[in-house]
CSV table of C-alpha atoms and ligand atoms in Angstrom, one decimal:
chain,number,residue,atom,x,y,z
A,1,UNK,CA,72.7,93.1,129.3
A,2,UNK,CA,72.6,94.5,125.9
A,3,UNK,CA,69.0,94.9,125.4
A,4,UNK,CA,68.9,96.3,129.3
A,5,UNK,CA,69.1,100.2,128.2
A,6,UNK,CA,66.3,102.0,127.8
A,7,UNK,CA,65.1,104.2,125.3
A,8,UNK,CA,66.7,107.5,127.2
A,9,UNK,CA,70.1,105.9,127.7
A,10,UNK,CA,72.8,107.7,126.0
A,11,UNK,CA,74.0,104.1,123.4
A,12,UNK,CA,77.6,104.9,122.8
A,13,UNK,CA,80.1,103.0,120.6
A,14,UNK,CA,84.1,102.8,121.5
A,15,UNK,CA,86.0,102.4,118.5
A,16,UNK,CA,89.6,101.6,119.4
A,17,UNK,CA,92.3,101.6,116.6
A,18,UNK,CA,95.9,103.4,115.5
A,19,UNK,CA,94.2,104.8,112.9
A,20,UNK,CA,97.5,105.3,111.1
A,21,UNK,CA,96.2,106.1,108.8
A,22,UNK,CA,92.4,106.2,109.0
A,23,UNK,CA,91.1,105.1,106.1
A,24,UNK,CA,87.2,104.5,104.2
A,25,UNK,CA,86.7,101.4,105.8
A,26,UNK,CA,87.0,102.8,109.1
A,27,UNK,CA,84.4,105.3,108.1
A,28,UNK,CA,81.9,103.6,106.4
A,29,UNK,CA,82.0,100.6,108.8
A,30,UNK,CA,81.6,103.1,112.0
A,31,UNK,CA,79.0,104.8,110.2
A,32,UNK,CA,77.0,101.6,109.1
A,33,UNK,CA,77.4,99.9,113.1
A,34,UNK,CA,75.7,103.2,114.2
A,35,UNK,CA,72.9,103.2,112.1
A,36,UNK,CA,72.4,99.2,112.4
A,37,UNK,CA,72.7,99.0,116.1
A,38,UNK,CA,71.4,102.6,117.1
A,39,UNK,CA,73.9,103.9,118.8
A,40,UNK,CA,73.8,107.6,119.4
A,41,UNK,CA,77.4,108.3,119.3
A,42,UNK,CA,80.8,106.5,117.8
A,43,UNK,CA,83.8,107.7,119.6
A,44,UNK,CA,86.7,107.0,118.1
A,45,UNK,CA,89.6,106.3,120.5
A,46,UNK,CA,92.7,106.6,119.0
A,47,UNK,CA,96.2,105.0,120.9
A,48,UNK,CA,99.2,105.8,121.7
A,49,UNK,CA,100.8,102.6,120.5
A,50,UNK,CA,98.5,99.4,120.2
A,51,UNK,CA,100.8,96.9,122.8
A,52,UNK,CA,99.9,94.5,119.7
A,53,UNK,CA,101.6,96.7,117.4
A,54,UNK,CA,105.2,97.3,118.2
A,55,UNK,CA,107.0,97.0,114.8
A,56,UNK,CA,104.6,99.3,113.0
A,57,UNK,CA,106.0,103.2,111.4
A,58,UNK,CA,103.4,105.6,113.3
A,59,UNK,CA,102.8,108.8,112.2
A,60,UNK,CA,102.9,111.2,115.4
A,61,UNK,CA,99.8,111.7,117.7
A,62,UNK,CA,99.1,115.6,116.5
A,63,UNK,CA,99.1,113.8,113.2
A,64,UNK,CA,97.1,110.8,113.7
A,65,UNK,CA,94.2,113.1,115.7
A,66,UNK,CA,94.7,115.8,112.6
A,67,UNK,CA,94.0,112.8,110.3
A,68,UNK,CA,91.0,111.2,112.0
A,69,UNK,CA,89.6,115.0,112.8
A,70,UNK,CA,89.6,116.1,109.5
A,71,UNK,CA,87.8,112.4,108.2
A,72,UNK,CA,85.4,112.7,110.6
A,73,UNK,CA,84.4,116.6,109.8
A,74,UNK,CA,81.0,117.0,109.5
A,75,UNK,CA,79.7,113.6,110.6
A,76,UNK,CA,77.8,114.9,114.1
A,77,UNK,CA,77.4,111.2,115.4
A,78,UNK,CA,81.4,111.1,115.7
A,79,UNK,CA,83.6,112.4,118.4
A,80,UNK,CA,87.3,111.6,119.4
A,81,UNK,CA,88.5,111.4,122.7
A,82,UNK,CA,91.9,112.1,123.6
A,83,UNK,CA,92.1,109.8,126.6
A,84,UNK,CA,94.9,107.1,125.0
A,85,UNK,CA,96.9,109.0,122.5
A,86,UNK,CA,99.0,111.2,124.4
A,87,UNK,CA,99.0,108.2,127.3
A,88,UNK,CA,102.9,107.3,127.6
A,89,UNK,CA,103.4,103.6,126.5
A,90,UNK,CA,100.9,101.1,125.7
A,91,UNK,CA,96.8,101.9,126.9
A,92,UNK,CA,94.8,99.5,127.7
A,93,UNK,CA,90.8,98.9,126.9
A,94,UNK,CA,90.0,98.2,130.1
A,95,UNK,CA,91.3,101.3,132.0
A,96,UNK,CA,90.0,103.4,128.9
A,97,UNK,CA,85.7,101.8,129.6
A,98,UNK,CA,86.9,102.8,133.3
A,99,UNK,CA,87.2,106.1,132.7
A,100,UNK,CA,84.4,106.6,129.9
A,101,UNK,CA,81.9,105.2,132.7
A,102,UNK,CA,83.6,108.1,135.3
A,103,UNK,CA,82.8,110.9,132.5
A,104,UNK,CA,79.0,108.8,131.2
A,105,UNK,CA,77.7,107.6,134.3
A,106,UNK,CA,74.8,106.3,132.5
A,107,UNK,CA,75.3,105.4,129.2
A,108,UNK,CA,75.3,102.2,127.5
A,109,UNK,CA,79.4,101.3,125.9
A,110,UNK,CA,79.9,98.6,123.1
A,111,UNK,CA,83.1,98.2,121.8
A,112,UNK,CA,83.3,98.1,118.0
A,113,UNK,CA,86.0,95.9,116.3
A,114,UNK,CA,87.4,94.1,113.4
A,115,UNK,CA,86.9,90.6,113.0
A,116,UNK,CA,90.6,90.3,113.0
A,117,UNK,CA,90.6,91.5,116.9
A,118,UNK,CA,89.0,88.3,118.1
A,119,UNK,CA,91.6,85.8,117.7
A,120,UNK,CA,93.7,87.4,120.3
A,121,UNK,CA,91.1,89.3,122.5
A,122,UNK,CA,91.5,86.6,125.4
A,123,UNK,CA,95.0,88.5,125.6
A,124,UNK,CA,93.9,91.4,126.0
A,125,UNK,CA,94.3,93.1,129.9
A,126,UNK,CA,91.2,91.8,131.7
A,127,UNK,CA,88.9,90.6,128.6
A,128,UNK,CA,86.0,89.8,131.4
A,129,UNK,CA,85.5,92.9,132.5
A,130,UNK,CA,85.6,94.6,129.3
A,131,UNK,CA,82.7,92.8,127.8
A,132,UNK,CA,81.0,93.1,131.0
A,133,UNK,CA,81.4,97.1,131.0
A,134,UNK,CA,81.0,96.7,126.3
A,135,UNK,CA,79.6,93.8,124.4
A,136,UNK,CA,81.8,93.6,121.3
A,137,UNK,CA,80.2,94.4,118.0
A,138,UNK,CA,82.2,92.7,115.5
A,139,UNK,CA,82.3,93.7,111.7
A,140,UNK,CA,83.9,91.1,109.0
A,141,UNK,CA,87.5,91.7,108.0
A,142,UNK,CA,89.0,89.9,105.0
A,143,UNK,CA,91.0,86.8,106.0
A,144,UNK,CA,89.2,86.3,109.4
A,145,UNK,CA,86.0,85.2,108.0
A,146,UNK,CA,86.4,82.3,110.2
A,147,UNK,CA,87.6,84.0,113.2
A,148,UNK,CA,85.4,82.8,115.9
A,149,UNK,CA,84.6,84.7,119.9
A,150,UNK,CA,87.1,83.1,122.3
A,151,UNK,CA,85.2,80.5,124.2
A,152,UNK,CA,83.2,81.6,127.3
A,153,UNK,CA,82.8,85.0,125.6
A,154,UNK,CA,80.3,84.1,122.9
A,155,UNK,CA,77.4,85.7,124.6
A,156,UNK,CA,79.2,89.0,124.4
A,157,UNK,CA,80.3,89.1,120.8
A,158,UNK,CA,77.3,90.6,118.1
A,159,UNK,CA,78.6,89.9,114.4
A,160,UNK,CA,77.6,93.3,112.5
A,161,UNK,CA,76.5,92.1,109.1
A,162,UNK,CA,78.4,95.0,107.0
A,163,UNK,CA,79.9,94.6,103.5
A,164,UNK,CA,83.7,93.1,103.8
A,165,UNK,CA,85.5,96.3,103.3
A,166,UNK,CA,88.9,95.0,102.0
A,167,UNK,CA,91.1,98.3,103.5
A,168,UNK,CA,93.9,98.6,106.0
A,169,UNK,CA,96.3,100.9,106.8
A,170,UNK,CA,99.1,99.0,106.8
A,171,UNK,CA,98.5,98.7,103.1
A,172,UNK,CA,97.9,101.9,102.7
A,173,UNK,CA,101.0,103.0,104.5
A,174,UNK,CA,102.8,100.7,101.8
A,175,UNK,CA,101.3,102.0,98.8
A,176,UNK,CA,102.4,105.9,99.7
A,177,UNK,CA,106.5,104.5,100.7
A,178,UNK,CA,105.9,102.8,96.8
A,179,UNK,CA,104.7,106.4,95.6
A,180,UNK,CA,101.1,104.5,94.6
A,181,UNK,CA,97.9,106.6,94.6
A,182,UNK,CA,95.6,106.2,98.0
A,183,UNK,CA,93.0,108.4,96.5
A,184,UNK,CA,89.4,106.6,97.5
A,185,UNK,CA,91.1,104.6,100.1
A,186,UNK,CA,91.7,107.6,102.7
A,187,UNK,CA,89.3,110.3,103.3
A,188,UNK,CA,89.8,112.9,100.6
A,189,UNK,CA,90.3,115.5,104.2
A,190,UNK,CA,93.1,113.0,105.8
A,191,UNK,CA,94.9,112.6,102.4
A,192,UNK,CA,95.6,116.3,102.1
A,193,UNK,CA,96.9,115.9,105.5
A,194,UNK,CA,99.0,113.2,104.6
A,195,UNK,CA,100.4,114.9,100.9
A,196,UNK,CA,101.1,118.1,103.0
A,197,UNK,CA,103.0,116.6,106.0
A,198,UNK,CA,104.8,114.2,104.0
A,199,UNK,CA,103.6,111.5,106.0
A,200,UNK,CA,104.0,107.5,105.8
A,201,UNK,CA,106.6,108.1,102.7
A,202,UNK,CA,109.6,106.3,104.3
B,301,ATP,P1,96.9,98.2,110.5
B,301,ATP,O1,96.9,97.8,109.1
B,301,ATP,O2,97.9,99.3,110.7
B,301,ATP,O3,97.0,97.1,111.5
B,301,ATP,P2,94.0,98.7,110.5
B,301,ATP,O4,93.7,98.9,109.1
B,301,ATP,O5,93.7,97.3,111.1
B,301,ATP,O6,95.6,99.0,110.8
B,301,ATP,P3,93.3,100.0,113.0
B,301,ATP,O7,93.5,101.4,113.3
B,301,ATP,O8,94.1,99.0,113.7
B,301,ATP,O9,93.4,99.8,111.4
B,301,ATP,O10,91.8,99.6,113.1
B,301,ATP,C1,90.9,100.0,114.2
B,301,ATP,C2,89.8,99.0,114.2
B,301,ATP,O11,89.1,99.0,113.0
B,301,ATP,C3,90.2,97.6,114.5
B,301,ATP,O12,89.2,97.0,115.4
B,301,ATP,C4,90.2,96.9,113.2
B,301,ATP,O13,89.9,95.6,113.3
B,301,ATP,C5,89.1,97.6,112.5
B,301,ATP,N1,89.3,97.7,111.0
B,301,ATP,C6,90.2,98.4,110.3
B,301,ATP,N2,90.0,98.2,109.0
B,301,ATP,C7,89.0,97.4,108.9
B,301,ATP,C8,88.3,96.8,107.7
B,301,ATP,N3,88.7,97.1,106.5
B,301,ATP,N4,87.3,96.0,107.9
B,301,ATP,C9,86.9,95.7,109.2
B,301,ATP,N5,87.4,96.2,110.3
B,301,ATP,C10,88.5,97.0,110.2
């Protein structure tokens, strides 16, 4: 299935995530799974509220897309799509490939992911048909080296061999509460966003 499209077949990669914040490692990994696995386009998909992620402080939606749109400036491979964050409640992968294939007919959908996404995948709504509709590409995450594809689904998951990028927002979100610099961690654009708006400091 994956090597099925053709040559004119719009390649397009779903990158999920609460990007709260976004930060470098979302950037550089989504630029390096492009170039490695030609895909035309990366759209990044932000949520409204990951049903993984309950406890979590998230910044608001206007600020979240104000954060990824600014780190993304410039970069013509990248696009957002509004279609989960201003959802009500948690979205759900499956429903969101539904609706991409309404709007792109005919293009070709990987999902791109974190290693640290696998180990619970098989909970996610439908995990079947979401491979079926987007093979996972997978990049490494520190402290999931070993994280393996649930069984039955191995056929479906591609390990991108990118650099470990040791980033996450959650520590990043820490840092700024502690008044500790983020500068090189977050996209020089989305910091500015975040020292203006206050954001993530309680
Ligand atoms: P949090 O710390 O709040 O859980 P996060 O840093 O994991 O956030 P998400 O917005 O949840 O960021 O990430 C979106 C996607 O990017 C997920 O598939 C996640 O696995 C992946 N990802 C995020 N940071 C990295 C990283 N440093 N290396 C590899 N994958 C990453």
């Amino acid at each position: 299935m994956v090597g099925s499209a053709t040559e004119s077949v719009l390649r397009i990669g779903v990158f999920g995530g609460t990007f709260n914040p976004p930060h470098m490692g979302h950037l550089r990994l989504a630029g390096m799974v492009r170039e490695r696995f030609g895909l035309d386009r990366v759209l990044w998909i932000p949520n409204s509220r990951s049903p993984f992620k309950t406890g979590a402080k998230l910044a608001d939606a206007a600020d979240r897309l104000a954060m990824i749109r600014a780190a993304t400036e410039g970069e013509a491979a990248f696009s957002i799509s509004e279609i989960e964050i201003w959802q009500r409640g948690a979205s759900y992968t499956v429903d969101t490939l539904r609706k991409l294939r309404e709007a792109h007919p005919d293009a070709a959908f990987r999902l791109i992911a974190g290693r640290d996404q696998l180990p619970g995948f098989s909970r996610w709504r439908e995990p079947e048909e979401i491979v079926r509709r987007a093979p996972l590409i997978v990049f490494p995450r520190a402290g999931y080296e070993q994280a393996a594809a649930p069984e039955g689904f191995e056929k479906y998951v591609e390990f991108a061999d990118t650099p470990l990028i040791d980033l996450s927002s959650t520590d990043i979100r820490e840092r700024i509460r502690a008044g500790r610099s983020v500068r090189d961690m977050v996209p020089p654009a989305a910091l500015e966003i975040i020292e203006e708006r206050g954001l993530y400091r309680r």
